[in-house]
């Protein structure tokens, strides 16, 4: 029996008024760190494409990318509940594809649940995934896989009509069987309303303080991503600066000869050194 948190335990924490904590991770060492910090859930997000693989957006991320990185995270984290993102066009094309790919993230990747983006059109897909034994986390509001349709990473639901649609989407996703929903990039009042209208927990990112939990992209949190920092990010460390200084020191040490020293080197025993000296004196022709 694994020591991982379960959906039941997460729901119980939220029911009792505890805030759910979630961060992304994409590899073994960061998964270990997030897990050791006692974070409830790790999201192997398709933000992988931007913060690790260097793409402009999340669209190029493949199922193979997601499976490989989920495996590494699962090896690193022993306690956290692990959710893996279904990447762009791995679930929108048909329900069968969604089940096949969702299944891969659990069977091959080792995740406990999948996350997918979208509203009402995703309801039948969520139902089938859940019926197949694949727990689903929904994701509405600013959905990065729809960046081209949304015309950028813009805040959603500012107009009453759009806000109403988002509330309806959240209710339908809950009814379809999702165990939780990410609310991204929506006004805090709307996130509060959505949360109050659901029985399953909401996990906010750029959605204010009234969600049942919070998720952030690890590289934003640690100051490792320099292209842009959204307003909703709180940076807890500037690791680019720390790592940059360490690497500059390494270059300086190697160039100046102050690293490596004998302290970082291996020695040969004296008698072996003498033997080696003798061997060097031998004429290679004689040893034939
Ligand atoms: O991919 C991701 O990191 C996400 C979060 C922004 C919620 O979906």
PDB file of C-alpha atoms and ligand atoms in Angstrom:
ATOM      1  CA  UNK A   1       0.000   0.000   0.000  1.00  0.00           C
ATOM      2  CA  UNK A   2       1.522   3.343  -1.035  1.00  0.00           C
ATOM      3  CA  UNK A   3       1.753   6.191   1.460  1.00  0.00           C
ATOM      4  CA  UNK A   4       0.329   8.669  -1.026  1.00  0.00           C
ATOM      5  CA  UNK A   5      -2.526  11.016  -0.228  1.00  0.00           C
ATOM      6  CA  UNK A   6      -5.834   9.863  -1.681  1.00  0.00           C
ATOM      7  CA  UNK A   7      -8.761  11.783  -3.182  1.00  0.00           C
ATOM      8  CA  UNK A   8     -10.778  10.882  -0.098  1.00  0.00           C
ATOM      9  CA  UNK A   9      -8.141  12.456   2.183  1.00  0.00           C
ATOM     10  CA  UNK A  10      -7.923  15.568  -0.002  1.00  0.00           C
ATOM     11  CA  UNK A  11     -11.695  16.015  -0.004  1.00  0.00           C
ATOM     12  CA  UNK A  12     -11.782  15.518   3.776  1.00  0.00           C
ATOM     13  CA  UNK A  13      -9.119  18.199   4.275  1.00  0.00           C
ATOM     14  CA  UNK A  14     -11.101  20.635   2.109  1.00  0.00           C
ATOM     15  CA  UNK A  15     -14.405  19.770   3.834  1.00  0.00           C
ATOM     16  CA  UNK A  16     -12.830  20.520   7.198  1.00  0.00           C
ATOM     17  CA  UNK A  17     -11.820  23.969   5.917  1.00  0.00           C
ATOM     18  CA  UNK A  18      -8.136  23.165   5.231  1.00  0.00           C
ATOM     19  CA  UNK A  19      -6.665  24.823   2.136  1.00  0.00           C
ATOM     20  CA  UNK A  20      -5.391  22.380  -0.490  1.00  0.00           C
ATOM     21  CA  UNK A  21      -1.827  23.036  -1.592  1.00  0.00           C
ATOM     22  CA  UNK A  22      -0.580  22.218  -5.073  1.00  0.00           C
ATOM     23  CA  UNK A  23       2.530  23.036  -7.098  1.00  0.00           C
ATOM     24  CA  UNK A  24       3.786  21.872 -10.459  1.00  0.00           C
ATOM     25  CA  UNK A  25       6.878  19.695 -10.822  1.00  0.00           C
ATOM     26  CA  UNK A  26       8.330  18.075 -13.911  1.00  0.00           C
ATOM     27  CA  UNK A  27      11.315  16.024 -12.787  1.00  0.00           C
ATOM     28  CA  UNK A  28      12.789  13.887 -10.005  1.00  0.00           C
ATOM     29  CA  UNK A  29      14.630  16.499  -7.893  1.00  0.00           C
ATOM     30  CA  UNK A  30      11.864  19.127  -7.959  1.00  0.00           C
ATOM     31  CA  UNK A  31       9.234  16.470  -7.180  1.00  0.00           C
ATOM     32  CA  UNK A  32      11.329  15.407  -4.166  1.00  0.00           C
ATOM     33  CA  UNK A  33      11.553  19.011  -2.950  1.00  0.00           C
ATOM     34  CA  UNK A  34       7.835  19.720  -3.386  1.00  0.00           C
ATOM     35  CA  UNK A  35       6.968  16.439  -1.663  1.00  0.00           C
ATOM     36  CA  UNK A  36       9.353  17.054   1.227  1.00  0.00           C
ATOM     37  CA  UNK A  37       7.725  20.472   1.762  1.00  0.00           C
ATOM     38  CA  UNK A  38       4.472  18.614   2.505  1.00  0.00           C
ATOM     39  CA  UNK A  39       2.525  19.961  -0.501  1.00  0.00           C
ATOM     40  CA  UNK A  40      -0.726  17.960  -0.953  1.00  0.00           C
ATOM     41  CA  UNK A  41      -0.763  17.639  -4.746  1.00  0.00           C
ATOM     42  CA  UNK A  42       1.791  17.807  -7.535  1.00  0.00           C
ATOM     43  CA  UNK A  43       0.621  18.840 -10.976  1.00  0.00           C
ATOM     44  CA  UNK A  44       2.744  17.587 -13.843  1.00  0.00           C
ATOM     45  CA  UNK A  45       1.423  20.495 -15.863  1.00  0.00           C
ATOM     46  CA  UNK A  46       1.750  20.990 -19.593  1.00  0.00           C
ATOM     47  CA  UNK A  47       3.336  24.305 -18.539  1.00  0.00           C
ATOM     48  CA  UNK A  48       6.305  21.911 -18.883  1.00  0.00           C
ATOM     49  CA  UNK A  49       6.360  23.097 -22.491  1.00  0.00           C
ATOM     50  CA  UNK A  50       7.053  26.693 -21.506  1.00  0.00           C
ATOM     51  CA  UNK A  51       9.138  26.550 -18.330  1.00  0.00           C
ATOM     52  CA  UNK A  52      11.228  23.431 -19.045  1.00  0.00           C
ATOM     53  CA  UNK A  53      11.181  22.830 -22.815  1.00  0.00           C
ATOM     54  CA  UNK A  54      11.299  26.510 -23.823  1.00  0.00           C
ATOM     55  CA  UNK A  55       8.282  26.631 -26.149  1.00  0.00           C
ATOM     56  CA  UNK A  56       6.220  29.826 -26.572  1.00  0.00           C
ATOM     57  CA  UNK A  57       3.075  28.128 -25.260  1.00  0.00           C
ATOM     58  CA  UNK A  58       1.850  24.696 -24.146  1.00  0.00           C
ATOM     59  CA  UNK A  59       0.554  23.516 -27.537  1.00  0.00           C
ATOM     60  CA  UNK A  60       3.602  21.520 -28.729  1.00  0.00           C
ATOM     61  CA  UNK A  61       3.689  19.280 -25.623  1.00  0.00           C
ATOM     62  CA  UNK A  62       3.133  15.609 -26.541  1.00  0.00           C
ATOM     63  CA  UNK A  63       1.742  12.607 -24.694  1.00  0.00           C
ATOM     64  CA  UNK A  64       5.228  11.079 -24.672  1.00  0.00           C
ATOM     65  CA  UNK A  65       6.577  14.256 -22.986  1.00  0.00           C
ATOM     66  CA  UNK A  66       3.862  14.027 -20.354  1.00  0.00           C
ATOM     67  CA  UNK A  67       4.363  10.318 -19.689  1.00  0.00           C
ATOM     68  CA  UNK A  68       8.154  10.672 -19.373  1.00  0.00           C
ATOM     69  CA  UNK A  69       7.955  13.634 -16.971  1.00  0.00           C
ATOM     70  CA  UNK A  70       5.136  12.095 -14.938  1.00  0.00           C
ATOM     71  CA  UNK A  71       7.272   8.979 -14.426  1.00  0.00           C
ATOM     72  CA  UNK A  72      10.148  11.108 -13.109  1.00  0.00           C
ATOM     73  CA  UNK A  73       7.837  13.000 -10.731  1.00  0.00           C
ATOM     74  CA  UNK A  74       6.290   9.768  -9.448  1.00  0.00           C
ATOM     75  CA  UNK A  75       9.802   8.440  -8.690  1.00  0.00           C
ATOM     76  CA  UNK A  76      10.656  11.622  -6.777  1.00  0.00           C
ATOM     77  CA  UNK A  77       7.485  12.158  -4.717  1.00  0.00           C
ATOM     78  CA  UNK A  78       6.411   9.605  -2.152  1.00  0.00           C
ATOM     79  CA  UNK A  79       3.454  11.280  -0.420  1.00  0.00           C
ATOM     80  CA  UNK A  80       1.860  13.864  -2.737  1.00  0.00           C
ATOM     81  CA  UNK A  81      -1.186  13.070  -4.883  1.00  0.00           C
ATOM     82  CA  UNK A  82      -0.061  13.341  -8.510  1.00  0.00           C
ATOM     83  CA  UNK A  83      -2.175  14.870 -11.258  1.00  0.00           C
ATOM     84  CA  UNK A  84      -0.901  14.865 -14.860  1.00  0.00           C
ATOM     85  CA  UNK A  85      -2.142  17.173 -17.606  1.00  0.00           C
ATOM     86  CA  UNK A  86      -3.634  15.798 -20.796  1.00  0.00           C
ATOM     87  CA  UNK A  87      -1.826  17.878 -23.448  1.00  0.00           C
ATOM     88  CA  UNK A  88      -3.362  19.745 -26.391  1.00  0.00           C
ATOM     89  CA  UNK A  89      -5.250  17.468 -28.841  1.00  0.00           C
ATOM     90  CA  UNK A  90      -4.747  14.352 -26.723  1.00  0.00           C
ATOM     91  CA  UNK A  91      -8.410  14.438 -25.581  1.00  0.00           C
ATOM     92  CA  UNK A  92     -10.309  16.975 -27.711  1.00  0.00           C
ATOM     93  CA  UNK A  93     -10.375  14.784 -30.846  1.00  0.00           C
ATOM     94  CA  UNK A  94     -12.547  11.961 -29.440  1.00  0.00           C
ATOM     95  CA  UNK A  95     -13.650  10.395 -26.193  1.00  0.00           C
ATOM     96  CA  UNK A  96     -11.780   7.197 -27.139  1.00  0.00           C
ATOM     97  CA  UNK A  97      -8.527   9.159 -27.524  1.00  0.00           C
ATOM     98  CA  UNK A  98      -9.158  10.815 -24.163  1.00  0.00           C
ATOM     99  CA  UNK A  99      -9.602   7.463 -22.415  1.00  0.00           C
ATOM    100  CA  UNK A 100      -6.568   5.973 -24.176  1.00  0.00           C
ATOM    101  CA  UNK A 101      -4.344   8.922 -23.291  1.00  0.00           C
ATOM    102  CA  UNK A 102      -5.761   9.417 -19.795  1.00  0.00           C
ATOM    103  CA  UNK A 103      -5.114   5.713 -19.253  1.00  0.00           C
ATOM    104  CA  UNK A 104      -1.498   6.103 -20.371  1.00  0.00           C
ATOM    105  CA  UNK A 105      -0.891   8.826 -17.770  1.00  0.00           C
ATOM    106  CA  UNK A 106      -2.078   6.425 -15.041  1.00  0.00           C
ATOM    107  CA  UNK A 107      -0.746   3.120 -16.417  1.00  0.00           C
ATOM    108  CA  UNK A 108       2.612   4.221 -17.819  1.00  0.00           C
ATOM    109  CA  UNK A 109       3.113   7.528 -16.002  1.00  0.00           C
ATOM    110  CA  UNK A 110       1.941   6.425 -12.562  1.00  0.00           C
ATOM    111  CA  UNK A 111      -0.276   9.507 -11.950  1.00  0.00           C
ATOM    112  CA  UNK A 112      -3.344   9.239  -9.724  1.00  0.00           C
ATOM    113  CA  UNK A 113      -5.528  11.599 -11.799  1.00  0.00           C
ATOM    114  CA  UNK A 114      -5.566  13.642 -14.992  1.00  0.00           C
ATOM    115  CA  UNK A 115      -6.436  17.276 -15.604  1.00  0.00           C
ATOM    116  CA  UNK A 116      -8.066  18.601 -18.745  1.00  0.00           C
ATOM    117  CA  UNK A 117      -9.091  22.053 -19.906  1.00  0.00           C
ATOM    118  CA  UNK A 118     -12.515  23.106 -21.126  1.00  0.00           C
ATOM    119  CA  UNK A 119     -16.150  23.671 -20.219  1.00  0.00           C
ATOM    120  CA  UNK A 120     -19.462  22.186 -21.361  1.00  0.00           C
ATOM    121  CA  UNK A 121     -18.024  20.463 -24.436  1.00  0.00           C
ATOM    122  CA  UNK A 122     -15.815  18.382 -22.134  1.00  0.00           C
ATOM    123  CA  UNK A 123     -18.651  17.018 -20.009  1.00  0.00           C
ATOM    124  CA  UNK A 124     -19.153  13.712 -21.941  1.00  0.00           C
ATOM    125  CA  UNK A 125     -15.367  13.179 -21.981  1.00  0.00           C
ATOM    126  CA  UNK A 126     -15.086  13.722 -18.225  1.00  0.00           C
ATOM    127  CA  UNK A 127     -17.992  11.340 -17.632  1.00  0.00           C
ATOM    128  CA  UNK A 128     -16.358   8.586 -19.685  1.00  0.00           C
ATOM    129  CA  UNK A 129     -12.945   9.071 -18.088  1.00  0.00           C
ATOM    130  CA  UNK A 130     -14.442   8.876 -14.608  1.00  0.00           C
ATOM    131  CA  UNK A 131     -16.526   5.822 -15.600  1.00  0.00           C
ATOM    132  CA  UNK A 132     -13.288   4.215 -16.796  1.00  0.00           C
ATOM    133  CA  UNK A 133     -11.680   4.699 -13.397  1.00  0.00           C
ATOM    134  CA  UNK A 134      -9.616   7.748 -14.331  1.00  0.00           C
ATOM    135  CA  UNK A 135     -10.125  10.548 -11.788  1.00  0.00           C
ATOM    136  CA  UNK A 136     -10.443  13.972 -13.445  1.00  0.00           C
ATOM    137  CA  UNK A 137      -9.602  17.493 -12.342  1.00  0.00           C
ATOM    138  CA  UNK A 138     -11.337  20.104 -14.511  1.00  0.00           C
ATOM    139  CA  UNK A 139      -9.748  23.399 -15.582  1.00  0.00           C
ATOM    140  CA  UNK A 140     -11.808  26.446 -16.615  1.00  0.00           C
ATOM    141  CA  UNK A 141     -11.427  30.225 -16.936  1.00  0.00           C
ATOM    142  CA  UNK A 142      -8.131  31.043 -18.613  1.00  0.00           C
ATOM    143  CA  UNK A 143      -7.322  27.789 -20.378  1.00  0.00           C
ATOM    144  CA  UNK A 144      -3.807  28.087 -21.874  1.00  0.00           C
ATOM    145  CA  UNK A 145      -4.397  25.419 -24.550  1.00  0.00           C
ATOM    146  CA  UNK A 146      -7.019  27.803 -26.036  1.00  0.00           C
ATOM    147  CA  UNK A 147      -4.507  30.696 -26.184  1.00  0.00           C
ATOM    148  CA  UNK A 148      -5.125  31.220 -29.903  1.00  0.00           C
ATOM    149  CA  UNK A 149      -8.877  31.313 -29.452  1.00  0.00           C
ATOM    150  CA  UNK A 150      -8.678  33.579 -26.386  1.00  0.00           C
ATOM    151  CA  UNK A 151      -6.259  35.933 -28.155  1.00  0.00           C
ATOM    152  CA  UNK A 152      -3.572  35.652 -25.464  1.00  0.00           C
ATOM    153  CA  UNK A 153      -3.325  34.790 -21.772  1.00  0.00           C
ATOM    154  CA  UNK A 154      -6.139  37.184 -20.799  1.00  0.00           C
ATOM    155  CA  UNK A 155      -8.248  37.187 -17.610  1.00  0.00           C
ATOM    156  CA  UNK A 156     -11.656  35.574 -18.258  1.00  0.00           C
ATOM    157  CA  UNK A 157     -15.143  36.142 -16.821  1.00  0.00           C
ATOM    158  CA  UNK A 158     -14.963  39.895 -16.215  1.00  0.00           C
ATOM    159  CA  UNK A 159     -18.347  40.454 -17.914  1.00  0.00           C
ATOM    160  CA  UNK A 160     -21.451  39.166 -16.128  1.00  0.00           C
ATOM    161  CA  UNK A 161     -22.461  37.051 -19.139  1.00  0.00           C
ATOM    162  CA  UNK A 162     -19.074  35.270 -19.268  1.00  0.00           C
ATOM    163  CA  UNK A 163     -19.065  34.879 -15.486  1.00  0.00           C
ATOM    164  CA  UNK A 164     -22.477  33.194 -15.657  1.00  0.00           C
ATOM    165  CA  UNK A 165     -21.154  30.783 -18.300  1.00  0.00           C
ATOM    166  CA  UNK A 166     -18.145  29.902 -16.107  1.00  0.00           C
ATOM    167  CA  UNK A 167     -20.438  29.125 -13.135  1.00  0.00           C
ATOM    168  CA  UNK A 168     -22.540  26.860 -15.374  1.00  0.00           C
ATOM    169  CA  UNK A 169     -19.406  25.121 -16.669  1.00  0.00           C
ATOM    170  CA  UNK A 170     -18.158  24.488 -13.129  1.00  0.00           C
ATOM    171  CA  UNK A 171     -21.494  22.969 -12.072  1.00  0.00           C
ATOM    172  CA  UNK A 172     -21.611  20.733 -15.159  1.00  0.00           C
ATOM    173  CA  UNK A 173     -18.042  19.530 -14.600  1.00  0.00           C
ATOM    174  CA  UNK A 174     -18.854  18.680 -10.997  1.00  0.00           C
ATOM    175  CA  UNK A 175     -21.971  16.780 -12.156  1.00  0.00           C
ATOM    176  CA  UNK A 176     -19.886  14.897 -14.719  1.00  0.00           C
ATOM    177  CA  UNK A 177     -17.853  13.436 -11.845  1.00  0.00           C
ATOM    178  CA  UNK A 178     -14.668  15.556 -11.597  1.00  0.00           C
ATOM    179  CA  UNK A 179     -13.188  15.474  -8.088  1.00  0.00           C
ATOM    180  CA  UNK A 180     -11.904  19.054  -8.239  1.00  0.00           C
ATOM    181  CA  UNK A 181     -11.614  22.041 -10.627  1.00  0.00           C
ATOM    182  CA  UNK A 182      -8.777  24.458 -11.347  1.00  0.00           C
ATOM    183  CA  UNK A 183     -10.007  28.033 -11.735  1.00  0.00           C
ATOM    184  CA  UNK A 184      -7.406  30.032 -13.636  1.00  0.00           C
ATOM    185  CA  UNK A 185      -7.277  33.759 -14.358  1.00  0.00           C
ATOM    186  CA  UNK A 186     -10.740  34.879 -13.257  1.00  0.00           C
ATOM    187  CA  UNK A 187     -11.851  37.734 -10.937  1.00  0.00           C
ATOM    188  CA  UNK A 188     -11.756  36.782  -7.263  1.00  0.00           C
ATOM    189  CA  UNK A 189     -15.481  37.503  -6.764  1.00  0.00           C
ATOM    190  CA  UNK A 190     -16.337  35.015  -9.519  1.00  0.00           C
ATOM    191  CA  UNK A 191     -13.975  32.377  -8.066  1.00  0.00           C
ATOM    192  CA  UNK A 192     -15.675  32.849  -4.685  1.00  0.00           C
ATOM    193  CA  UNK A 193     -19.115  32.393  -6.261  1.00  0.00           C
ATOM    194  CA  UNK A 194     -18.020  29.274  -8.142  1.00  0.00           C
ATOM    195  CA  UNK A 195     -16.498  27.804  -4.973  1.00  0.00           C
ATOM    196  CA  UNK A 196     -19.654  28.505  -2.982  1.00  0.00           C
ATOM    197  CA  UNK A 197     -21.777  26.861  -5.686  1.00  0.00           C
ATOM    198  CA  UNK A 198     -19.844  23.575  -5.725  1.00  0.00           C
ATOM    199  CA  UNK A 199     -19.397  20.694  -3.332  1.00  0.00           C
ATOM    200  CA  UNK A 200     -16.047  19.641  -4.872  1.00  0.00           C
ATOM    201  CA  UNK A 201     -12.972  21.770  -4.071  1.00  0.00           C
ATOM    202  CA  UNK A 202     -11.718  24.504  -6.396  1.00  0.00           C
ATOM    203  CA  UNK A 203      -7.996  25.098  -6.824  1.00  0.00           C
ATOM    204  CA  UNK A 204      -7.183  28.650  -7.864  1.00  0.00           C
ATOM    205  CA  UNK A 205      -4.373  30.200  -9.857  1.00  0.00           C
ATOM    206  CA  UNK A 206      -4.911  33.893 -10.447  1.00  0.00           C
ATOM    207  CA  UNK A 207      -8.366  33.469  -8.914  1.00  0.00           C
ATOM    208  CA  UNK A 208      -8.019  35.195  -5.533  1.00  0.00           C
ATOM    209  CA  UNK A 209      -8.095  34.005  -1.935  1.00  0.00           C
ATOM    210  CA  UNK A 210     -11.484  32.274  -1.707  1.00  0.00           C
ATOM    211  CA  UNK A 211     -10.838  29.017  -3.568  1.00  0.00           C
ATOM    212  CA  UNK A 212     -10.535  25.747  -1.654  1.00  0.00           C
ATOM    213  CA  UNK A 213      -6.848  25.547  -2.582  1.00  0.00           C
ATOM    214  CA  UNK A 214      -4.041  27.116  -4.572  1.00  0.00           C
ATOM    215  CA  UNK A 215      -1.724  26.005  -7.360  1.00  0.00           C
ATOM    216  CA  UNK A 216       1.292  27.792  -8.861  1.00  0.00           C
ATOM    217  CA  UNK A 217       3.898  26.927 -11.465  1.00  0.00           C
ATOM    218  CA  UNK A 218       7.044  25.931  -9.536  1.00  0.00           C
ATOM    219  CA  UNK A 219       9.409  27.852 -11.806  1.00  0.00           C
ATOM    220  CA  UNK A 220       7.419  31.081 -11.231  1.00  0.00           C
ATOM    221  CA  UNK A 221       7.400  30.488  -7.473  1.00  0.00           C
ATOM    222  CA  UNK A 222      11.162  29.967  -7.339  1.00  0.00           C
ATOM    223  CA  UNK A 223      12.168  32.689  -9.816  1.00  0.00           C
ATOM    224  CA  UNK A 224      13.420  30.247 -12.436  1.00  0.00           C
ATOM    225  CA  UNK A 225      11.344  31.482 -15.386  1.00  0.00           C
ATOM    226  CA  UNK A 226      12.351  34.852 -16.774  1.00  0.00           C
ATOM    227  CA  UNK A 227      10.076  35.416 -19.802  1.00  0.00           C
ATOM    228  CA  UNK A 228       7.238  36.942 -17.758  1.00  0.00           C
ATOM    229  CA  UNK A 229       5.830  36.858 -14.231  1.00  0.00           C
ATOM    230  CA  UNK A 230       2.046  37.090 -14.002  1.00  0.00           C
ATOM    231  CA  UNK A 231       0.556  39.465 -11.375  1.00  0.00           C
ATOM    232  CA  UNK A 232      -0.874  36.516  -9.429  1.00  0.00           C
ATOM    233  CA  UNK A 233       2.544  34.930  -8.808  1.00  0.00           C
ATOM    234  CA  UNK A 234       4.287  35.311  -5.466  1.00  0.00           C
ATOM    235  CA  UNK A 235       7.988  34.680  -5.925  1.00  0.00           C
ATOM    236  CA  UNK A 236       9.386  32.929  -2.830  1.00  0.00           C
ATOM    237  CA  UNK A 237      12.998  32.795  -4.034  1.00  0.00           C
ATOM    238  CA  UNK A 238      15.134  34.108  -6.870  1.00  0.00           C
ATOM    239  CA  UNK A 239      16.898  30.917  -7.900  1.00  0.00           C
ATOM    240  CA  UNK A 240      18.017  32.371 -11.253  1.00  0.00           C
ATOM    241  CA  UNK A 241      20.158  34.811  -9.261  1.00  0.00           C
ATOM    242  CA  UNK A 242      21.432  32.160  -6.819  1.00  0.00           C
ATOM    243  CA  UNK A 243      22.246  29.656  -9.573  1.00  0.00           C
ATOM    244  CA  UNK A 244      23.707  32.348 -11.844  1.00  0.00           C
ATOM    245  CA  UNK A 245      26.148  33.416  -9.095  1.00  0.00           C
ATOM    246  CA  UNK A 246      27.146  29.808  -8.380  1.00  0.00           C
ATOM    247  CA  UNK A 247      27.844  29.078 -12.058  1.00  0.00           C
ATOM    248  CA  UNK A 248      29.862  32.279 -12.534  1.00  0.00           C
ATOM    249  CA  UNK A 249      31.967  31.299  -9.491  1.00  0.00           C
ATOM    250  CA  UNK A 250      32.556  27.827 -10.996  1.00  0.00           C
ATOM    251  CA  UNK A 251      33.763  29.342 -14.285  1.00  0.00           C
ATOM    252  CA  UNK A 252      36.053  31.735 -12.414  1.00  0.00           C
ATOM    253  CA  UNK A 253      37.490  28.910 -10.243  1.00  0.00           C
ATOM    254  CA  UNK A 254      38.252  26.676 -13.263  1.00  0.00           C
ATOM    255  CA  UNK A 255      39.764  29.538 -15.275  1.00  0.00           C
ATOM    256  CA  UNK A 256      41.929  30.704 -12.356  1.00  0.00           C
ATOM    257  CA  UNK A 257      43.042  27.164 -11.445  1.00  0.00           C
ATOM    258  CA  UNK A 258      41.584  27.315  -7.949  1.00  0.00           C
ATOM    259  CA  UNK A 259      39.340  24.322  -8.778  1.00  0.00           C
ATOM    260  CA  UNK A 260      39.967  21.429  -8.855  1.00  0.00           C
ATOM    261  CA  UNK A 261      42.669  21.135  -6.168  1.00  0.00           C
ATOM    262  CA  UNK A 262      44.149  17.913  -4.726  1.00  0.00           C
ATOM    263  CA  UNK A 263      41.283  18.015  -2.217  1.00  0.00           C
ATOM    264  CA  UNK A 264      38.948  17.060  -5.082  1.00  0.00           C
ATOM    265  CA  UNK A 265      41.371  14.559  -6.661  1.00  0.00           C
ATOM    266  CA  UNK A 266      42.260  10.851  -6.330  1.00  0.00           C
ATOM    267  CA  UNK A 267      45.813   9.702  -5.435  1.00  0.00           C
ATOM    268  CA  UNK A 268      47.900   6.703  -6.558  1.00  0.00           C
ATOM    269  CA  UNK A 269      49.848   4.738  -3.918  1.00  0.00           C
ATOM    270  CA  UNK A 270      53.604   5.509  -3.861  1.00  0.00           C
ATOM    271  CA  UNK A 271      54.690   1.922  -4.830  1.00  0.00           C
ATOM    272  CA  UNK A 272      52.347   1.985  -7.841  1.00  0.00           C
ATOM    273  CA  UNK A 273      53.817   5.325  -8.846  1.00  0.00           C
ATOM    274  CA  UNK A 274      57.332   3.833  -8.696  1.00  0.00           C
ATOM    275  CA  UNK A 275      56.223   0.829 -10.769  1.00  0.00           C
ATOM    276  CA  UNK A 276      54.710   3.209 -13.294  1.00  0.00           C
ATOM    277  CA  UNK A 277      57.991   5.136 -13.417  1.00  0.00           C
ATOM    278  CA  UNK A 278      59.805   1.841 -14.135  1.00  0.00           C
ATOM    279  CA  UNK A 279      57.356   0.934 -16.874  1.00  0.00           C
ATOM    280  CA  UNK A 280      57.861   4.263 -18.549  1.00  0.00           C
ATOM    281  CA  UNK A 281      61.634   3.541 -18.756  1.00  0.00           C
ATOM    282  CA  UNK A 282      61.028   0.165 -20.520  1.00  0.00           C
ATOM    283  CA  UNK A 283      61.555   0.060 -24.284  1.00  0.00           C
ATOM    284  CA  UNK A 284      58.136  -1.001 -25.741  1.00  0.00           C
ATOM    285  CA  UNK A 285      60.068  -3.135 -28.358  1.00  0.00           C
ATOM    286  CA  UNK A 286      61.589  -5.314 -25.540  1.00  0.00           C
ATOM    287  CA  UNK A 287      58.276  -6.320 -24.111  1.00  0.00           C
ATOM    288  CA  UNK A 288      57.249  -8.209 -27.273  1.00  0.00           C
TER     289      UNK A 288
HETATM  290  O1  LIG B   1       0.097  23.402 -16.803  1.00  0.00           O
HETATM  291  C1  LIG B   1      -0.028  23.972 -15.725  1.00  0.00           C
HETATM  292  O2  LIG B   1       0.941  24.259 -15.012  1.00  0.00           O
HETATM  293  C2  LIG B   1      -1.371  24.326 -15.297  1.00  0.00           C
HETATM  294  C3  LIG B   1      -1.497  25.259 -14.144  1.00  0.00           C
HETATM  295  C4  LIG B   1      -1.278  26.628 -14.633  1.00  0.00           C
HETATM  296  C5  LIG B   1      -2.787  25.111 -13.436  1.00  0.00           C
HETATM  297  O3  LIG B   1      -2.328  23.903 -15.883  1.00  0.00           O
END
